[in-house]
């Protein structure tokens, strides 16, 4: 049973008990005609949707331990939807095949927290079968509106990294590949085109190939990552190159700080490189907090987990409530995948993004800003302001999480300021011999002028 069905089994059981106890979890029934309308609901809502003939297809099926279809992925060419079935519906769900059109009316419970539909049923007939057609998209197109794009089918260009089981889109977004549908992942690293379903998790952006031969290599060159194999490393930079379970030993004045955390994932920073340490087994619970600095000891990491699963520690010496190790100054245009999980100071203007999110823009480049650390910051009040932002680069959503609460300092770009200052000084420091200021330096002809308080003969 895969991770989504396992997760849903627990919550569905609880929900069933609540319904049996006559607890009202349904907000209001609504009628829809497109999947996209359902996915814009912001609470648990009972709904009915009418599928027009030959508009909605079966993208993938999941079978439970009894062999019955327990999960159905639907695709209408623009939006995907996941139906979780704890009980078999009245329509012939076990006869479905990938590519089948489903026609008719369906009712169910939209679960906002899990972004899926619970026990949908209705008057559904199975139509013709046709190939699935994914949307062509860039990585940013997908992740910037990621929550709405869950379970969508996409065709993306980029580099597949077999060693990491990662796909990096041509515009620099990192995805983890999972063979959740048992289609077999590609066997070689290469640049090419991938056709896969998108899912946005808590620690990664995921792509699930939904057909065999989902990756088509091409002859475009790409740079293979430099990897190392070592039982012990002494810095985050080297740990991020490892492909084996490795010990990160902290010693000789090297320090690592916990910048902040999201659930069981800790953002670590050493002043140059950042790391996302995922403590799925909660071995770190109660040991480190926001601001904690690890000054010695060892962290054991499973680097094959993609974003460094934490498996244990040894002899840690921790200093709590320490001042932040300073962020690194960086231009937005210079941010790359090697900067993932780093802590940076960035210049730009805060604006509203195309999906209603917030972005920091510097010329033609921009990044998404979020308050995932839940400081309660009202980014809306900063729209139009220009200045410096401190933030942590997170792979999920390709976004920057602002940190700390006082993350923003209004001001102008230092380079621009220096340039303007030099221009102003240039104007102020040139005078005629009789004391009149020369405002246009290019107009100075031959003769004597006063430059920075000294007489100069211009020839």
Coordinates of C-alpha atoms in Angstrom, one line a residue:
X1 CA 0.0 0.0 0.0
X2 CA 1.6 3.3 -1.0
X3 CA 2.1 6.3 1.2
X4 CA -1.0 8.3 0.1
X5 CA -3.3 5.4 0.7
X6 CA -1.6 4.6 4.0
X7 CA -2.0 8.2 5.2
X8 CA -5.6 8.3 4.1
X9 CA -6.6 5.0 5.7
X10 CA -5.9 6.5 9.1
X11 CA -7.8 9.7 8.6
X12 CA -10.7 8.0 6.8
X13 CA -11.2 5.7 9.8
X14 CA -11.3 8.7 12.2
X15 CA -13.6 10.5 9.9
X16 CA -16.0 7.6 9.6
X17 CA -16.2 7.5 13.4
X18 CA -17.0 11.1 13.5
X19 CA -19.7 10.8 10.9
X20 CA -21.1 7.9 12.8
X21 CA -21.3 10.0 15.9
X22 CA -23.3 12.6 13.9
X23 CA -20.5 15.2 14.0
X24 CA -21.1 17.7 11.2
X25 CA -17.9 17.9 9.1
X26 CA -19.7 19.0 5.9
X27 CA -19.7 22.7 5.3
X28 CA -22.0 23.3 2.4
X29 CA -22.9 21.3 -0.7
X30 CA -21.9 22.8 -4.1
X31 CA -22.3 21.9 -7.7
X32 CA -19.4 22.1 -10.2
X33 CA -18.6 21.4 -13.8
X34 CA -14.7 21.3 -13.6
X35 CA -12.1 19.8 -11.4
X36 CA -10.4 23.2 -11.0
X37 CA -13.5 24.5 -9.2
X38 CA -13.3 21.7 -6.6
X39 CA -9.6 22.4 -5.9
X40 CA -10.4 26.0 -5.0
X41 CA -12.5 25.0 -2.0
X42 CA -10.9 26.1 1.3
X43 CA -12.8 23.8 3.7
X44 CA -14.3 20.3 3.9
X45 CA -17.2 20.6 1.5
X46 CA -19.7 18.1 0.1
X47 CA -19.9 18.6 -3.7
X48 CA -21.4 17.3 -6.9
X49 CA -19.6 17.5 -10.2
X50 CA -21.0 16.7 -13.7
X51 CA -18.4 15.4 -16.2
X52 CA -19.2 16.3 -19.8
X53 CA -18.7 13.4 -22.2
X54 CA -15.0 12.8 -23.2
X55 CA -13.5 15.5 -21.0
X56 CA -12.2 13.7 -17.9
X57 CA -10.0 10.6 -18.1
X58 CA -8.5 8.1 -15.6
X59 CA -4.9 9.0 -15.2
X60 CA -3.9 6.1 -12.8
X61 CA -5.4 3.5 -10.5
X62 CA -4.4 2.2 -7.1
X63 CA -5.6 -1.2 -5.9
X64 CA -5.8 -2.1 -2.2
X65 CA -4.9 -5.3 -0.5
X66 CA -8.2 -7.0 -1.6
X67 CA -7.5 -6.2 -5.3
X68 CA -10.2 -3.6 -5.5
X69 CA -9.5 0.0 -6.8
X70 CA -9.0 2.1 -3.7
X71 CA -7.7 5.2 -5.4
X72 CA -8.5 6.9 -8.7
X73 CA -6.6 9.7 -10.3
X74 CA -8.6 11.8 -12.8
X75 CA -7.3 14.3 -15.4
X76 CA -9.2 16.8 -17.5
X77 CA -6.3 18.1 -19.5
X78 CA -5.7 21.0 -17.0
X79 CA -6.3 19.8 -13.5
X80 CA -5.8 16.4 -11.7
X81 CA -7.9 15.0 -8.8
X82 CA -7.4 12.1 -6.5
X83 CA -10.4 10.1 -5.3
X84 CA -9.9 7.9 -2.2
X85 CA -12.4 5.1 -1.9
X86 CA -12.7 3.4 1.5
X87 CA -15.8 1.6 0.2
X88 CA -16.6 0.5 -3.4
X89 CA -18.9 3.0 -5.2
X90 CA -21.9 1.9 -7.1
X91 CA -20.3 2.6 -10.5
X92 CA -18.0 -0.1 -12.1
X93 CA -14.8 1.3 -10.7
X94 CA -13.0 -2.1 -10.9
X95 CA -13.5 -2.1 -14.7
X96 CA -11.6 1.1 -15.2
X97 CA -8.4 1.3 -17.3
X98 CA -5.9 4.1 -17.6
X99 CA -7.1 6.4 -20.4
X100 CA -10.8 5.7 -19.9
X101 CA -13.1 8.6 -20.1
X102 CA -15.6 8.8 -17.2
X103 CA -18.9 10.5 -17.9
X104 CA -21.8 11.5 -15.7
X105 CA -22.3 12.9 -12.2
X106 CA -20.2 12.3 -9.1
X107 CA -20.7 13.4 -5.5
X108 CA -18.2 13.3 -2.7
X109 CA -16.5 15.0 0.2
X110 CA -13.7 17.4 -0.6
X111 CA -11.0 17.1 2.1
X112 CA -9.2 20.4 2.1
X113 CA -6.3 19.3 4.4
X114 CA -5.4 16.3 2.2
X115 CA -6.4 17.9 -1.1
X116 CA -8.5 14.8 -2.2
X117 CA -12.0 13.4 -2.4
X118 CA -13.4 10.9 0.1
X119 CA -15.7 8.1 -1.0
X120 CA -17.0 9.7 -4.2
X121 CA -20.1 8.0 -5.8
X122 CA -22.7 8.7 -8.4
X123 CA -24.1 8.0 -11.8
X124 CA -20.9 7.3 -13.8
X125 CA -20.5 5.5 -17.1
X126 CA -17.2 4.4 -18.7
X127 CA -16.6 6.0 -22.1
X128 CA -14.0 5.4 -24.8
X129 CA -10.3 5.0 -24.1
X130 CA -7.6 7.4 -25.4
X131 CA -4.0 8.3 -24.7
X132 CA -3.4 10.8 -21.9
X133 CA -2.1 14.2 -22.9
X134 CA 0.1 16.0 -20.4
X135 CA 0.6 19.7 -20.2
X136 CA 4.0 21.1 -21.3
X137 CA 5.3 23.2 -18.5
X138 CA 8.5 24.6 -16.9
X139 CA 9.4 23.6 -13.3
X140 CA 8.4 27.0 -12.0
X141 CA 5.1 26.9 -13.8
X142 CA 4.3 23.7 -11.8
X143 CA 5.6 24.5 -8.3
X144 CA 4.7 28.2 -8.1
X145 CA 1.1 27.1 -8.0
X146 CA 1.9 23.7 -6.6
X147 CA -0.9 23.0 -4.3
X148 CA -3.4 23.5 -7.2
X149 CA -1.3 21.4 -9.5
X150 CA -1.2 18.3 -7.4
X151 CA -2.0 15.2 -9.4
X152 CA -1.6 17.0 -12.7
X153 CA 0.2 15.4 -15.6
X154 CA 3.1 17.3 -17.0
X155 CA 5.8 17.1 -19.7
X156 CA 9.0 18.8 -18.5
X157 CA 12.5 19.3 -20.0
X158 CA 15.5 18.9 -17.8
X159 CA 18.2 16.6 -16.4
X160 CA 17.5 13.3 -14.8
X161 CA 20.0 12.3 -12.1
X162 CA 20.0 8.6 -11.6
X163 CA 22.4 8.8 -8.5
X164 CA 20.0 11.1 -6.7
X165 CA 16.7 10.0 -8.3
X166 CA 16.1 13.6 -9.0
X167 CA 15.0 15.6 -12.0
X168 CA 16.2 19.2 -12.3
X169 CA 14.1 21.2 -14.8
X170 CA 15.8 23.5 -17.3
X171 CA 14.7 26.5 -15.2
X172 CA 16.4 25.1 -12.1
X173 CA 13.6 23.5 -10.0
X174 CA 14.5 20.3 -8.2
X175 CA 12.1 17.3 -8.1
X176 CA 12.4 13.9 -6.5
X177 CA 11.3 11.0 -8.6
X178 CA 9.3 8.1 -7.1
X179 CA 8.1 5.0 -8.9
X180 CA 4.8 5.0 -7.0
X181 CA 3.0 3.6 -10.1
X182 CA 5.6 0.9 -10.7
X183 CA 6.4 2.1 -14.2
X184 CA 10.2 1.7 -13.7
X185 CA 12.4 4.8 -13.5
X186 CA 14.9 5.6 -16.3
X187 CA 18.2 3.7 -16.0
X188 CA 20.7 6.4 -17.1
X189 CA 21.4 10.0 -16.2
X190 CA 20.7 12.3 -19.2
X191 CA 19.1 15.5 -20.3
X192 CA 15.7 14.9 -21.8
X193 CA 11.9 15.1 -21.5
X194 CA 9.9 13.6 -18.6
X195 CA 6.2 12.8 -18.5
X196 CA 5.0 12.5 -14.9
X197 CA 2.4 13.3 -12.3
X198 CA 3.2 16.1 -9.8
X199 CA 2.8 15.9 -6.1
X200 CA 4.0 18.5 -3.6
X201 CA 5.1 17.1 -0.3
X202 CA 6.4 18.6 2.9
X203 CA 10.1 18.2 2.1
X204 CA 10.2 17.8 -1.6
X205 CA 8.5 18.3 -5.0
X206 CA 7.7 14.9 -6.4
X207 CA 7.3 13.6 -9.9
X208 CA 5.7 10.2 -10.4
X209 CA 6.1 8.7 -14.0
X210 CA 2.6 7.5 -15.0
X211 CA 3.7 5.4 -18.0
X212 CA 6.5 3.2 -19.1
X213 CA 9.4 4.9 -20.9
X214 CA 8.2 8.2 -19.4
X215 CA 11.7 9.7 -19.9
X216 CA 13.0 10.4 -23.4
X217 CA 16.8 11.3 -23.4
X218 CA 18.1 13.7 -25.9
X219 CA 21.6 14.7 -27.0
X220 CA 21.8 18.0 -25.1
X221 CA 24.9 18.2 -22.9
X222 CA 24.6 18.4 -19.1
X223 CA 27.0 18.6 -16.2
X224 CA 27.2 15.5 -14.1
X225 CA 27.3 16.3 -10.3
X226 CA 30.6 15.6 -8.5
X227 CA 29.8 13.0 -5.9
X228 CA 31.9 11.5 -3.2
X229 CA 31.7 8.3 -1.1
X230 CA 32.9 8.6 2.4
X231 CA 32.0 7.2 5.8
X232 CA 32.7 10.5 7.5
X233 CA 32.7 14.1 6.3
X234 CA 33.4 17.4 8.1
X235 CA 31.1 20.0 6.4
X236 CA 27.6 20.4 5.0
X237 CA 29.2 21.1 1.6
X238 CA 30.8 17.6 1.5
X239 CA 27.8 15.9 3.0
X240 CA 25.6 17.2 0.1
X241 CA 28.0 15.5 -2.3
X242 CA 27.6 12.1 -0.6
X243 CA 25.6 9.2 -2.0
X244 CA 25.9 6.9 1.0
X245 CA 24.9 6.8 4.6
X246 CA 27.4 9.1 6.2
X247 CA 28.5 10.6 9.5
X248 CA 28.9 14.4 9.6
X249 CA 31.5 15.1 12.3
X250 CA 31.5 18.6 13.8
X251 CA 34.8 19.6 15.3
X252 CA 37.8 22.0 15.2
X253 CA 35.6 25.2 15.6
X254 CA 33.1 24.2 12.8
X255 CA 29.6 25.1 13.9
X256 CA 26.1 24.4 12.5
X257 CA 23.0 26.3 13.5
X258 CA 19.4 25.4 13.4
X259 CA 17.9 28.3 11.5
X260 CA 14.4 27.0 11.9
X261 CA 12.2 24.0 11.3
X262 CA 9.1 22.8 9.5
X263 CA 7.5 19.9 11.3
X264 CA 10.3 17.2 11.5
X265 CA 12.5 19.0 9.0
X266 CA 15.4 21.2 10.3
X267 CA 17.1 23.8 8.2
X268 CA 20.8 23.8 9.2
X269 CA 23.3 26.5 8.2
X270 CA 27.1 26.8 8.7
X271 CA 27.5 30.3 7.2
X272 CA 28.2 29.0 3.7
X273 CA 26.0 26.0 3.0
X274 CA 22.5 25.0 4.1
X275 CA 21.0 21.6 4.7
X276 CA 17.5 20.2 5.2
X277 CA 17.7 17.4 7.8
X278 CA 14.6 15.4 7.8
X279 CA 14.0 13.7 11.2
X280 CA 11.2 11.4 10.3
X281 CA 11.9 9.1 13.3
X282 CA 11.8 12.1 15.6
X283 CA 15.2 11.3 17.1
X284 CA 16.0 15.0 17.4
X285 CA 12.8 15.9 19.2
X286 CA 13.6 18.1 22.2
X287 CA 17.3 18.2 21.5
X288 CA 17.6 21.2 19.2
X289 CA 15.5 24.2 18.7
X290 CA 15.4 27.3 16.6
X291 CA 18.7 29.1 17.2
X292 CA 20.5 26.1 18.6
X293 CA 24.2 25.8 17.6
X294 CA 25.9 22.4 17.4
X295 CA 29.5 23.0 18.3
X296 CA 30.8 19.3 18.3
X297 CA 29.6 15.8 17.9
X298 CA 28.3 13.8 15.0
X299 CA 25.1 13.6 12.9
X300 CA 24.3 10.4 11.1
X301 CA 22.6 11.0 7.7
X302 CA 21.0 8.9 5.1
X303 CA 22.0 10.9 2.0
X304 CA 20.1 8.6 -0.3
X305 CA 16.8 9.9 1.2
X306 CA 17.2 12.9 -1.2
X307 CA 17.2 15.6 1.4
X308 CA 19.3 14.0 4.1
X309 CA 17.3 11.8 6.4
X310 CA 18.5 11.9 10.0
X311 CA 19.2 8.5 11.5
X312 CA 21.0 9.4 14.8
X313 CA 23.6 11.4 16.6
X314 CA 26.6 11.0 18.9
X315 CA 28.1 13.2 21.6
X316 CA 26.4 16.4 20.5
X317 CA 27.3 19.6 22.3
X318 CA 24.5 22.2 21.8
X319 CA 24.3 25.8 22.7
X320 CA 20.7 27.1 22.7
X321 CA 19.3 30.6 21.9
X322 CA 22.3 31.8 20.0
X323 CA 22.4 34.8 17.6
X324 CA 21.9 33.9 14.0
X325 CA 25.0 33.0 12.0
X326 CA 24.8 35.7 9.3
X327 CA 23.2 35.1 5.9
X328 CA 25.2 35.4 2.7
X329 CA 24.6 38.3 0.4
X330 CA 23.4 37.0 -3.0
X331 CA 21.8 38.4 -6.1
X332 CA 18.5 36.7 -7.1
X333 CA 19.8 36.1 -10.6
X334 CA 22.8 34.2 -9.2
X335 CA 20.7 31.7 -7.1
X336 CA 21.1 28.1 -8.3
X337 CA 20.3 24.6 -7.1
X338 CA 23.6 24.4 -5.2
X339 CA 22.2 27.1 -2.9
X340 CA 19.3 24.9 -1.7
X341 CA 18.5 25.4 2.0
X342 CA 21.0 28.2 2.3
X343 CA 20.3 31.4 4.3
X344 CA 20.6 34.5 2.1
X345 CA 20.3 38.3 2.1
X346 CA 18.7 39.4 -1.1
X347 CA 17.8 42.7 -2.6
X348 CA 14.6 43.5 -4.5
X349 CA 11.1 44.9 -4.4
X350 CA 8.2 43.0 -2.8
X351 CA 5.3 42.5 -5.2
X352 CA 2.2 40.4 -5.7
X353 CA 2.8 37.3 -7.8
X354 CA 0.7 35.9 -10.6
X355 CA -1.0 33.3 -8.4
X356 CA -1.7 35.7 -5.6
X357 CA 1.5 34.8 -3.8
X358 CA 4.3 37.2 -2.9
X359 CA 7.6 37.7 -4.8
X360 CA 10.8 39.6 -4.4
X361 CA 11.8 41.1 -7.8
X362 CA 15.2 42.5 -8.9
X363 CA 15.0 43.5 -12.5
X364 CA 13.9 40.6 -14.7
X365 CA 14.4 38.0 -12.0
X366 CA 12.2 37.1 -9.0
X367 CA 11.7 34.6 -6.2
X368 CA 8.7 33.6 -4.2
X369 CA 8.5 34.7 -0.6
X370 CA 6.5 32.8 2.1
X371 CA 6.0 32.9 5.8
X372 CA 6.2 29.1 6.3
X373 CA 8.0 29.6 9.6
X374 CA 4.7 31.2 10.8
X375 CA 6.0 34.4 12.3
X376 CA 2.6 36.0 11.4
X377 CA 4.3 38.4 9.0
X378 CA 1.8 40.4 6.8
X379 CA 3.7 40.5 3.4
X380 CA 0.7 42.4 2.0
X381 CA 1.8 45.5 3.9
X382 CA 5.2 45.4 2.3
X383 CA 4.0 45.4 -1.4
X384 CA 5.8 48.1 -3.3
X385 CA 8.7 48.4 -0.8
X386 CA 12.3 48.0 -1.9
X387 CA 15.0 46.7 0.3
X388 CA 16.9 43.7 1.7
X389 CA 15.2 40.4 2.6
X390 CA 16.7 37.6 4.8
X391 CA 15.3 34.2 3.8
X392 CA 16.0 30.5 3.6
X393 CA 15.8 28.8 0.2
X394 CA 13.4 25.8 0.3
X395 CA 13.0 23.2 -2.4
X396 CA 9.3 22.8 -1.9
X397 CA 7.6 25.4 -4.2
X398 CA 11.0 26.8 -5.1
X399 CA 10.5 29.5 -2.5
X400 CA 12.3 31.6 0.1
X401 CA 11.0 31.4 3.6
X402 CA 11.5 34.8 5.3
X403 CA 13.6 34.7 8.6
X404 CA 13.6 36.1 11.2
X405 CA 10.6 38.3 12.1
X406 CA 12.7 41.4 11.3
X407 CA 13.6 39.9 8.0
X408 CA 13.2 43.1 5.9
X409 CA 15.2 46.3 5.8
X410 CA 14.0 49.0 3.5
X411 CA 16.6 50.6 1.3
X412 CA 18.2 50.8 -2.2
X413 CA 20.6 48.5 -3.8
X414 CA 24.1 49.3 -2.6
X415 CA 25.5 49.3 -6.1
X416 CA 22.8 51.8 -7.2
X417 CA 23.3 53.9 -4.2
X418 CA 27.1 54.1 -4.8
X419 CA 26.6 55.0 -8.4
X420 CA 24.2 57.8 -7.5
X421 CA 26.4 59.0 -4.8
X422 CA 29.4 59.2 -7.1
X423 CA 27.3 61.1 -9.7
X424 CA 26.2 63.6 -7.0
X425 CA 29.7 64.1 -5.8
X426 CA 30.9 64.5 -9.4
X427 CA 28.4 67.3 -9.8
X428 CA 29.2 69.0 -6.5
X429 CA 32.9 68.9 -6.8
X430 CA 33.4 70.9 -10.0
X431 CA 33.4 74.7 -10.0
X432 CA 34.5 77.5 -12.2
X433 CA 37.4 79.7 -11.1
X434 CA 34.9 82.3 -9.9
X435 CA 33.1 79.8 -7.7
X436 CA 30.1 78.8 -9.9
X437 CA 29.1 75.1 -9.7
X438 CA 29.4 73.1 -12.9
X439 CA 26.4 70.8 -13.1
X440 CA 27.2 69.3 -16.5
X441 CA 30.7 67.9 -16.4
X442 CA 30.7 67.2 -20.1
X443 CA 30.4 70.9 -20.7
X444 CA 33.8 71.7 -19.2
X445 CA 36.1 73.2 -21.8
X446 CA 39.8 74.1 -21.7
X447 CA 40.8 76.3 -18.9
X448 CA 41.1 76.4 -15.1
X449 CA 38.5 74.6 -13.0
X450 CA 38.3 73.8 -9.3
X451 CA 38.1 70.0 -8.7
X452 CA 37.8 68.7 -5.2
X453 CA 39.1 72.1 -3.8
X454 CA 42.1 72.2 -6.1
X455 CA 42.8 74.2 -9.2
X456 CA 43.1 72.0 -12.3
X457 CA 44.1 73.1 -15.8
X458 CA 41.8 71.3 -18.3
X459 CA 43.4 70.9 -21.8

